[in-house]
mmCIF file of C-alpha atoms in Angstrom:
data_model
loop_
_atom_site.group_PDB
_atom_site.id
_atom_site.type_symbol
_atom_site.label_atom_id
_atom_site.label_comp_id
_atom_site.label_asym_id
_atom_site.label_seq_id
_atom_site.Cartn_x
_atom_site.Cartn_y
_atom_site.Cartn_z
ATOM 1 C CA MET A 1 18.842 -9.429 26.239
ATOM 2 C CA ASP A 2 19.925 -8.338 22.779
ATOM 3 C CA ALA A 3 17.280 -7.095 20.388
ATOM 4 C CA PRO A 4 16.296 -9.664 17.785
ATOM 5 C CA LYS A 5 17.069 -9.044 14.144
ATOM 6 C CA HIS A 6 14.409 -6.736 12.790
ATOM 7 C CA VAL A 7 13.675 -4.995 9.523
ATOM 8 C CA SER A 8 11.252 -2.067 9.636
ATOM 9 C CA VAL A 9 8.633 -2.226 6.908
ATOM 10 C CA LEU A 10 8.307 0.655 4.423
ATOM 11 C CA LEU A 11 10.835 2.587 6.480
ATOM 12 C CA GLN A 12 11.962 5.146 3.903
ATOM 13 C CA GLU A 13 8.432 5.643 2.616
ATOM 14 C CA CYS A 14 7.245 6.458 6.147
ATOM 15 C CA ILE A 15 10.084 8.869 6.809
ATOM 16 C CA ASP A 16 9.550 10.630 3.485
ATOM 17 C CA ASN A 17 5.811 11.018 4.026
ATOM 18 C CA LEU A 18 6.077 12.207 7.618
ATOM 19 C CA LYS A 19 8.095 15.205 6.348
ATOM 20 C CA ILE A 20 9.954 15.409 9.642
ATOM 21 C CA LYS A 21 10.865 18.842 10.985
ATOM 22 C CA PRO A 22 13.803 19.047 13.440
ATOM 23 C CA ASP A 23 11.643 20.927 15.953
ATOM 24 C CA GLY A 24 8.467 18.925 15.354
ATOM 25 C CA ILE A 25 6.434 16.697 17.643
ATOM 26 C CA TYR A 26 5.825 13.122 16.508
ATOM 27 C CA LEU A 27 4.144 9.992 17.796
ATOM 28 C CA ASP A 28 5.037 6.394 17.017
ATOM 29 C CA GLY A 29 1.973 4.573 18.280
ATOM 30 C CA THR A 30 3.367 1.075 17.686
ATOM 31 C CA LEU A 31 6.978 1.242 18.825
ATOM 32 C CA GLY A 32 7.927 -2.427 18.380
ATOM 33 C CA LEU A 33 11.696 -2.730 18.140
ATOM 34 C CA GLY A 34 12.057 0.964 17.413
ATOM 35 C CA GLY A 35 13.226 0.945 13.803
ATOM 36 C CA HIS A 36 10.869 3.680 12.665
ATOM 37 C CA SER A 37 11.337 5.617 15.911
ATOM 38 C CA TYR A 38 15.119 5.557 15.577
ATOM 39 C CA GLU A 39 14.941 7.196 12.168
ATOM 40 C CA ILE A 40 12.462 9.807 13.369
ATOM 41 C CA ALA A 41 14.434 10.639 16.534
ATOM 42 C CA SER A 42 17.711 10.914 14.606
ATOM 43 C CA ARG A 43 16.184 13.731 12.547
ATOM 44 C CA LEU A 44 15.044 15.782 15.539
ATOM 45 C CA THR A 45 16.994 18.524 17.316
ATOM 46 C CA THR A 46 14.645 20.412 19.615
ATOM 47 C CA GLY A 47 11.664 18.256 18.664
ATOM 48 C CA ARG A 48 10.034 15.453 20.616
ATOM 49 C CA LEU A 49 9.027 11.869 19.847
ATOM 50 C CA VAL A 50 6.428 9.978 21.890
ATOM 51 C CA CYS A 51 6.748 6.199 21.536
ATOM 52 C CA VAL A 52 3.834 3.994 22.592
ATOM 53 C CA ASP A 53 3.573 0.222 22.855
ATOM 54 C CA ARG A 54 1.352 -2.148 24.813
ATOM 55 C CA ASP A 55 4.224 -4.643 25.101
ATOM 56 C CA GLU A 56 6.535 -3.771 28.004
ATOM 57 C CA THR A 57 9.251 -6.042 26.600
ATOM 58 C CA ALA A 58 9.223 -4.014 23.383
ATOM 59 C CA ILE A 59 9.523 -0.774 25.331
ATOM 60 C CA ALA A 60 12.557 -2.073 27.240
ATOM 61 C CA ARG A 61 14.323 -3.271 24.094
ATOM 62 C CA ALA A 62 13.525 -0.226 22.003
ATOM 63 C CA GLY A 63 14.448 2.028 24.915
ATOM 64 C CA ARG A 64 18.010 0.707 24.769
ATOM 65 C CA ARG A 65 18.111 1.268 21.027
ATOM 66 C CA LEU A 66 16.824 4.829 21.428
ATOM 67 C CA ALA A 67 19.131 5.670 24.350
ATOM 68 C CA PRO A 68 21.259 8.100 22.255
ATOM 69 C CA PHE A 69 18.132 10.250 21.846
ATOM 70 C CA ALA A 70 16.838 9.965 25.409
ATOM 71 C CA GLY A 71 16.444 13.729 25.759
ATOM 72 C CA ARG A 72 13.954 13.928 22.925
ATOM 73 C CA VAL A 73 12.110 10.590 23.321
ATOM 74 C CA THR A 74 9.282 9.717 25.724
ATOM 75 C CA LEU A 75 8.387 6.025 26.151
ATOM 76 C CA VAL A 76 4.827 5.143 27.142
ATOM 77 C CA HIS A 77 3.352 1.748 28.017
ATOM 78 C CA GLY A 78 -0.104 1.986 26.507
ATOM 79 C CA ASN A 79 -2.452 1.112 23.677
ATOM 80 C CA PHE A 80 -2.267 3.003 20.394
ATOM 81 C CA ALA A 81 -6.068 3.203 20.542
ATOM 82 C CA ASP A 82 -5.524 5.805 23.268
ATOM 83 C CA ALA A 83 -2.992 7.873 21.293
ATOM 84 C CA ALA A 84 -4.981 11.105 21.615
ATOM 85 C CA ALA A 85 -5.468 10.656 25.368
ATOM 86 C CA ILE A 86 -1.778 9.817 25.819
ATOM 87 C CA LEU A 87 -0.758 13.066 24.119
ATOM 88 C CA ASP A 88 -3.238 14.952 26.313
ATOM 89 C CA SER A 89 -1.743 13.359 29.433
ATOM 90 C CA LEU A 90 1.689 14.598 28.362
ATOM 91 C CA GLY A 91 0.420 18.128 27.828
ATOM 92 C CA ILE A 92 0.872 17.934 24.058
ATOM 93 C CA ASP A 93 -1.764 19.916 22.174
ATOM 94 C CA GLY A 94 -0.842 18.809 18.679
ATOM 95 C CA ALA A 95 1.544 16.588 16.735
ATOM 96 C CA ASP A 96 3.274 17.174 13.419
ATOM 97 C CA GLY A 97 3.087 13.517 12.507
ATOM 98 C CA MET A 98 1.854 10.122 13.676
ATOM 99 C CA LEU A 99 2.918 6.651 12.611
ATOM 100 C CA PHE A 100 1.111 3.373 13.292
ATOM 101 C CA ASP A 101 2.602 0.061 12.110
ATOM 102 C CA LEU A 102 -0.205 -2.424 12.720
ATOM 103 C CA GLY A 103 1.850 -5.572 12.185
ATOM 104 C CA VAL A 104 2.806 -8.030 14.898
ATOM 105 C CA SER A 105 6.441 -7.400 15.823
ATOM 106 C CA SER A 106 9.132 -9.954 15.031
ATOM 107 C CA PRO A 107 9.819 -10.950 18.677
ATOM 108 C CA GLN A 108 6.148 -11.642 19.276
ATOM 109 C CA LEU A 109 6.122 -13.990 16.301
ATOM 110 C CA ASP A 110 9.545 -15.524 16.815
ATOM 111 C CA GLU A 111 9.679 -16.027 20.587
ATOM 112 C CA ALA A 112 7.835 -19.264 21.275
ATOM 113 C CA SER A 113 6.954 -18.332 24.850
ATOM 114 C CA ARG A 114 4.605 -15.587 23.643
ATOM 115 C CA GLY A 115 2.269 -18.161 22.105
ATOM 116 C CA PHE A 116 1.777 -16.347 18.792
ATOM 117 C CA SER A 117 3.535 -18.915 16.614
ATOM 118 C CA TYR A 118 1.903 -21.921 14.981
ATOM 119 C CA ARG A 119 5.354 -23.391 14.310
ATOM 120 C CA GLN A 120 6.657 -23.626 17.902
ATOM 121 C CA ASP A 121 5.049 -25.126 20.993
ATOM 122 C CA ALA A 122 4.127 -22.802 23.843
ATOM 123 C CA PRO A 123 1.269 -22.049 26.219
ATOM 124 C CA LEU A 124 -1.722 -20.471 24.457
ATOM 125 C CA ASP A 125 -1.241 -16.798 25.281
ATOM 126 C CA MET A 126 -0.997 -14.298 22.372
ATOM 127 C CA ARG A 127 -1.251 -11.221 24.582
ATOM 128 C CA MET A 128 0.583 -8.192 23.247
ATOM 129 C CA ASP A 129 0.240 -6.655 26.703
ATOM 130 C CA GLY A 130 1.338 -9.195 29.296
ATOM 131 C CA SER A 131 -0.747 -7.432 31.956
ATOM 132 C CA ALA A 132 -4.008 -7.918 30.030
ATOM 133 C CA GLN A 133 -6.512 -10.458 31.345
ATOM 134 C CA LEU A 134 -7.759 -12.172 28.190
ATOM 135 C CA THR A 135 -5.531 -14.895 26.706
ATOM 136 C CA ALA A 136 -5.813 -17.256 23.757
ATOM 137 C CA TYR A 137 -6.335 -20.071 26.257
ATOM 138 C CA GLU A 138 -9.553 -18.449 27.472
ATOM 139 C CA VAL A 139 -10.776 -17.717 23.945
ATOM 140 C CA VAL A 140 -10.168 -21.279 22.749
ATOM 141 C CA ASN A 141 -11.462 -23.036 25.842
ATOM 142 C CA THR A 142 -14.367 -20.902 27.062
ATOM 143 C CA TRP A 143 -15.866 -18.940 24.180
ATOM 144 C CA SER A 144 -19.050 -20.340 22.679
ATOM 145 C CA ALA A 145 -19.010 -22.228 19.385
ATOM 146 C CA GLU A 146 -20.969 -19.381 17.797
ATOM 147 C CA LYS A 147 -18.431 -16.787 18.936
ATOM 148 C CA LEU A 148 -15.457 -18.917 17.886
ATOM 149 C CA ASN A 149 -16.947 -19.513 14.460
ATOM 150 C CA ARG A 150 -17.582 -15.800 14.025
ATOM 151 C CA ILE A 151 -14.018 -14.716 14.774
ATOM 152 C CA LEU A 152 -12.510 -17.464 12.607
ATOM 153 C CA TRP A 153 -14.763 -16.424 9.722
ATOM 154 C CA ASP A 154 -14.590 -12.640 10.204
ATOM 155 C CA TYR A 155 -11.075 -12.095 11.524
ATOM 156 C CA GLY A 156 -9.278 -15.013 9.899
ATOM 157 C CA GLU A 157 -11.353 -15.147 6.716
ATOM 158 C CA GLU A 158 -11.171 -18.913 7.256
ATOM 159 C CA ARG A 159 -13.515 -20.737 4.863
ATOM 160 C CA TYR A 160 -13.421 -23.880 7.035
ATOM 161 C CA ALA A 161 -14.377 -21.967 10.179
ATOM 162 C CA ARG A 162 -17.268 -24.275 11.096
ATOM 163 C CA ARG A 163 -15.178 -27.415 10.776
ATOM 164 C CA ILE A 164 -12.377 -25.946 12.883
ATOM 165 C CA THR A 165 -14.821 -24.676 15.499
ATOM 166 C CA ALA A 166 -16.387 -28.130 15.756
ATOM 167 C CA GLY A 167 -12.926 -29.668 16.179
ATOM 168 C CA ILE A 168 -12.018 -27.223 18.948
ATOM 169 C CA VAL A 169 -15.304 -27.757 20.825
ATOM 170 C CA ASN A 170 -15.024 -31.553 20.587
ATOM 171 C CA ALA A 171 -11.406 -31.516 21.788
ATOM 172 C CA ARG A 172 -11.955 -29.189 24.749
ATOM 173 C CA GLU A 173 -14.836 -31.332 26.027
ATOM 174 C CA LYS A 174 -12.253 -34.043 26.680
ATOM 175 C CA ALA A 175 -9.459 -31.842 28.055
ATOM 176 C CA PRO A 176 -8.448 -28.168 27.941
ATOM 177 C CA ILE A 177 -6.452 -27.096 24.881
ATOM 178 C CA ALA A 178 -3.368 -25.669 26.554
ATOM 179 C CA SER A 179 -0.654 -25.282 23.920
ATOM 180 C CA THR A 180 -0.140 -23.832 20.466
ATOM 181 C CA MET A 181 0.814 -27.154 18.901
ATOM 182 C CA ALA A 182 -2.195 -28.892 20.423
ATOM 183 C CA LEU A 183 -4.361 -26.279 18.725
ATOM 184 C CA VAL A 184 -2.459 -26.672 15.453
ATOM 185 C CA GLU A 185 -3.105 -30.429 15.444
ATOM 186 C CA ILE A 186 -6.816 -29.875 16.056
ATOM 187 C CA ILE A 187 -6.968 -27.402 13.165
ATOM 188 C CA LYS A 188 -5.116 -29.765 10.847
ATOM 189 C CA ALA A 189 -7.415 -32.649 11.742
ATOM 190 C CA ALA A 190 -10.465 -30.521 10.916
ATOM 191 C CA LEU A 191 -9.303 -29.491 7.450
ATOM 192 C CA PRO A 192 -9.812 -31.429 4.210
ATOM 193 C CA ALA A 193 -6.753 -32.877 2.495
ATOM 194 C CA ALA A 194 -6.799 -30.206 -0.218
ATOM 195 C CA ALA A 195 -6.492 -27.416 2.375
ATOM 196 C CA LEU A 196 -3.514 -29.153 3.998
ATOM 197 C CA ARG A 197 -1.680 -29.105 0.669
ATOM 198 C CA GLU A 198 -1.940 -25.323 0.284
ATOM 199 C CA LYS A 199 1.245 -23.273 0.455
ATOM 200 C CA GLN A 200 0.001 -21.316 3.459
ATOM 201 C CA HIS A 201 0.293 -23.000 6.858
ATOM 202 C CA PRO A 202 -3.097 -24.552 7.714
ATOM 203 C CA ALA A 203 -3.261 -22.797 11.103
ATOM 204 C CA LYS A 204 -2.240 -19.316 9.917
ATOM 205 C CA ARG A 205 -5.742 -17.885 9.469
ATOM 206 C CA SER A 206 -7.058 -19.340 12.719
ATOM 207 C CA PHE A 207 -4.111 -18.053 14.737
ATOM 208 C CA GLN A 208 -4.545 -14.628 13.166
ATOM 209 C CA ALA A 209 -8.212 -14.607 14.137
ATOM 210 C CA ILE A 210 -7.566 -15.628 17.745
ATOM 211 C CA ARG A 211 -4.744 -13.088 18.105
ATOM 212 C CA ILE A 212 -6.982 -10.301 16.813
ATOM 213 C CA ALA A 213 -9.704 -11.300 19.268
ATOM 214 C CA VAL A 214 -7.349 -11.542 22.249
ATOM 215 C CA ASN A 215 -5.915 -8.077 21.645
ATOM 216 C CA ASP A 216 -9.061 -6.427 20.237
ATOM 217 C CA GLU A 217 -6.878 -5.237 17.383
ATOM 218 C CA LEU A 218 -9.652 -4.105 15.061
ATOM 219 C CA GLY A 219 -11.373 -2.209 17.851
ATOM 220 C CA ALA A 220 -8.092 -0.488 18.669
ATOM 221 C CA ILE A 221 -7.600 0.554 15.043
ATOM 222 C CA ALA A 222 -11.132 1.933 14.837
ATOM 223 C CA ALA A 223 -10.664 3.861 18.093
ATOM 224 C CA MET A 224 -7.346 5.263 16.878
ATOM 225 C CA MET A 225 -8.835 6.411 13.563
ATOM 226 C CA GLU A 226 -11.724 8.010 15.439
ATOM 227 C CA SER A 227 -9.641 10.172 17.764
ATOM 228 C CA ALA A 228 -5.933 10.357 16.892
ATOM 229 C CA PRO A 229 -6.251 12.582 13.764
ATOM 230 C CA ASP A 230 -7.819 15.288 15.939
ATOM 231 C CA LYS A 231 -4.440 15.692 17.635
ATOM 232 C CA LEU A 232 -2.621 16.480 14.389
ATOM 233 C CA LYS A 233 -1.663 20.050 13.671
ATOM 234 C CA PRO A 234 -2.768 21.528 10.322
ATOM 235 C CA GLY A 235 -0.440 20.011 7.733
ATOM 236 C CA GLY A 236 0.469 17.165 10.085
ATOM 237 C CA ARG A 237 0.760 13.720 8.545
ATOM 238 C CA LEU A 238 -0.881 10.423 9.536
ATOM 239 C CA CYS A 239 0.920 7.278 8.302
ATOM 240 C CA VAL A 240 -0.652 3.855 8.887
ATOM 241 C CA ILE A 241 0.832 0.523 7.771
ATOM 242 C CA SER A 242 -1.610 -2.380 7.610
ATOM 243 C CA PHE A 243 -0.980 -6.025 6.776
ATOM 244 C CA HIS A 244 -4.328 -7.515 5.876
ATOM 245 C CA SER A 245 -7.599 -6.400 4.351
ATOM 246 C CA LEU A 246 -9.491 -6.124 7.641
ATOM 247 C CA GLU A 247 -7.032 -3.551 8.993
ATOM 248 C CA ASP A 248 -6.730 -1.644 5.732
ATOM 249 C CA ARG A 249 -10.515 -1.436 5.370
ATOM 250 C CA ILE A 250 -10.846 0.311 8.747
ATOM 251 C CA VAL A 251 -7.997 2.725 8.000
ATOM 252 C CA LYS A 252 -9.340 3.534 4.539
ATOM 253 C CA ALA A 253 -12.852 4.090 5.896
ATOM 254 C CA GLY A 254 -11.529 6.254 8.733
ATOM 255 C CA ILE A 255 -9.722 8.539 6.321
ATOM 256 C CA ALA A 256 -12.676 8.651 3.938
ATOM 257 C CA ALA A 257 -15.073 9.618 6.737
ATOM 258 C CA ARG A 258 -12.931 12.660 7.508
ATOM 259 C CA GLU A 259 -12.274 13.494 3.871
ATOM 260 C CA ASN A 260 -15.583 12.826 2.133
ATOM 261 C CA GLY A 261 -18.101 12.587 4.947
ATOM 262 C CA CYS A 262 -20.593 15.101 3.600
ATOM 263 C CA THR A 263 -24.068 13.501 3.413
ATOM 264 C CA CYS A 264 -25.749 16.264 1.442
ATOM 265 C CA PRO A 265 -27.245 15.411 -1.987
ATOM 266 C CA ARG A 266 -24.824 15.966 -4.855
ATOM 267 C CA GLU A 267 -27.147 18.525 -6.389
ATOM 268 C CA ALA A 268 -27.227 20.651 -3.198
ATOM 269 C CA PRO A 269 -25.604 24.057 -3.876
ATOM 270 C CA VAL A 270 -24.043 24.241 -0.379
ATOM 271 C CA CYS A 271 -23.322 21.771 2.444
ATOM 272 C CA THR A 272 -25.978 21.826 5.131
ATOM 273 C CA CYS A 273 -25.112 18.610 7.015
ATOM 274 C CA GLY A 274 -22.375 20.282 9.053
ATOM 275 C CA PHE A 275 -19.515 18.128 7.761
ATOM 276 C CA VAL A 276 -16.051 19.625 8.230
ATOM 277 C CA ARG A 277 -13.211 18.059 6.268
ATOM 278 C CA THR A 278 -10.274 17.263 8.549
ATOM 279 C CA LEU A 279 -8.097 14.907 6.483
ATOM 280 C CA ARG A 280 -6.832 14.808 2.912
ATOM 281 C CA SER A 281 -5.459 11.632 1.351
ATOM 282 C CA VAL A 282 -1.907 12.191 0.155
ATOM 283 C CA SER A 283 -2.335 9.415 -2.417
ATOM 284 C CA ARG A 284 -5.516 7.683 -3.507
ATOM 285 C CA LYS A 285 -3.928 4.249 -3.567
ATOM 286 C CA PRO A 286 -1.856 2.760 -0.722
ATOM 287 C CA ILE A 287 1.921 2.775 -0.989
ATOM 288 C CA LEU A 288 3.312 -0.738 -1.411
ATOM 289 C CA PRO A 289 6.807 -2.137 -0.759
ATOM 290 C CA GLY A 290 9.106 -2.283 -3.751
ATOM 291 C CA GLU A 291 10.369 -5.523 -5.231
ATOM 292 C CA GLU A 292 13.716 -5.196 -3.445
ATOM 293 C CA GLU A 293 12.068 -4.839 -0.032
ATOM 294 C CA ARG A 294 9.730 -7.769 -0.675
ATOM 295 C CA GLU A 295 12.711 -9.931 -1.574
ATOM 296 C CA ARG A 296 14.709 -8.794 1.465
ATOM 297 C CA ASN A 297 11.857 -8.986 3.960
ATOM 298 C CA PRO A 298 9.084 -11.518 3.236
ATOM 299 C CA ARG A 299 6.940 -10.069 6.035
ATOM 300 C CA ALA A 300 6.643 -6.856 4.017
ATOM 301 C CA ARG A 301 4.839 -8.503 1.108
ATOM 302 C CA SER A 302 1.334 -7.760 2.321
ATOM 303 C CA ALA A 303 2.083 -4.302 3.770
ATOM 304 C CA LYS A 304 0.115 -1.230 2.695
ATOM 305 C CA LEU A 305 0.879 2.327 3.759
ATOM 306 C CA ARG A 306 -1.880 4.920 3.732
ATOM 307 C CA VAL A 307 -0.977 8.558 4.263
ATOM 308 C CA ALA A 308 -3.307 11.458 5.057
ATOM 309 C CA GLU A 309 -2.708 15.088 5.954
ATOM 310 C CA ARG A 310 -4.611 17.226 8.445
ATOM 311 C CA VAL A 311 -6.362 20.144 6.794
#
């Protein structure tokens, strides 16, 4: 199967900020279709690149793309939340750079059978890792109204969360909600006319919320920010691309905790809380795509790149 058309977000900005050394060790924790990995691997000579993805289909496709660099690339089926443990399992003590692109990959969005799309009919699935147990079907059909409302409100930032939750609960009492389009119709029916006229698809926020819940995406980001930076060598770079405020908030807080985590009073002459600074923000504000990239790739419009360096 040929790889779908794919444009890597903030590609040059990532490569520039990783400051790749030909003999360095790097980790791409969200391999996807391998666009970022290809550019990293092409700059290595005696170095090594570890590529991680929870989607086995992505690993197979990207593996073909990265075949010219097979001697310097290691492919791992796993969760980026476990990046530090994965490096340990490979006997790697420290990395010179790590990249995490937190967006959903193009095939996951575009291939109807994956169940991520609110524009094409498919079974309710949304698993990034096909071997995982939890699916969107289970979330929609078995989670309590309270839990559904919470994820729609918190993860989707959906202001009509209660109305949508009520619509889902009423519908599933009659018959299981089995497909993406069935869910879309329920969401549409729950929304007021004004919401249906908005430019954004009426099901976008709800689908985002359910996808995040199915894959525990926010938990994975928090776990990654907690442990992965410890595997960076001094001077090593951490690059994280996020696509919505929930993700960016966790990344920003994770960097800040390692950069400014001292809890001593400002007037204290010396630190006594035991805080040790381990990261330094390379830029205070996130790096955003330029106008040309936003025009060329609409999916890049909401992207934010945060870069930190191990100290």
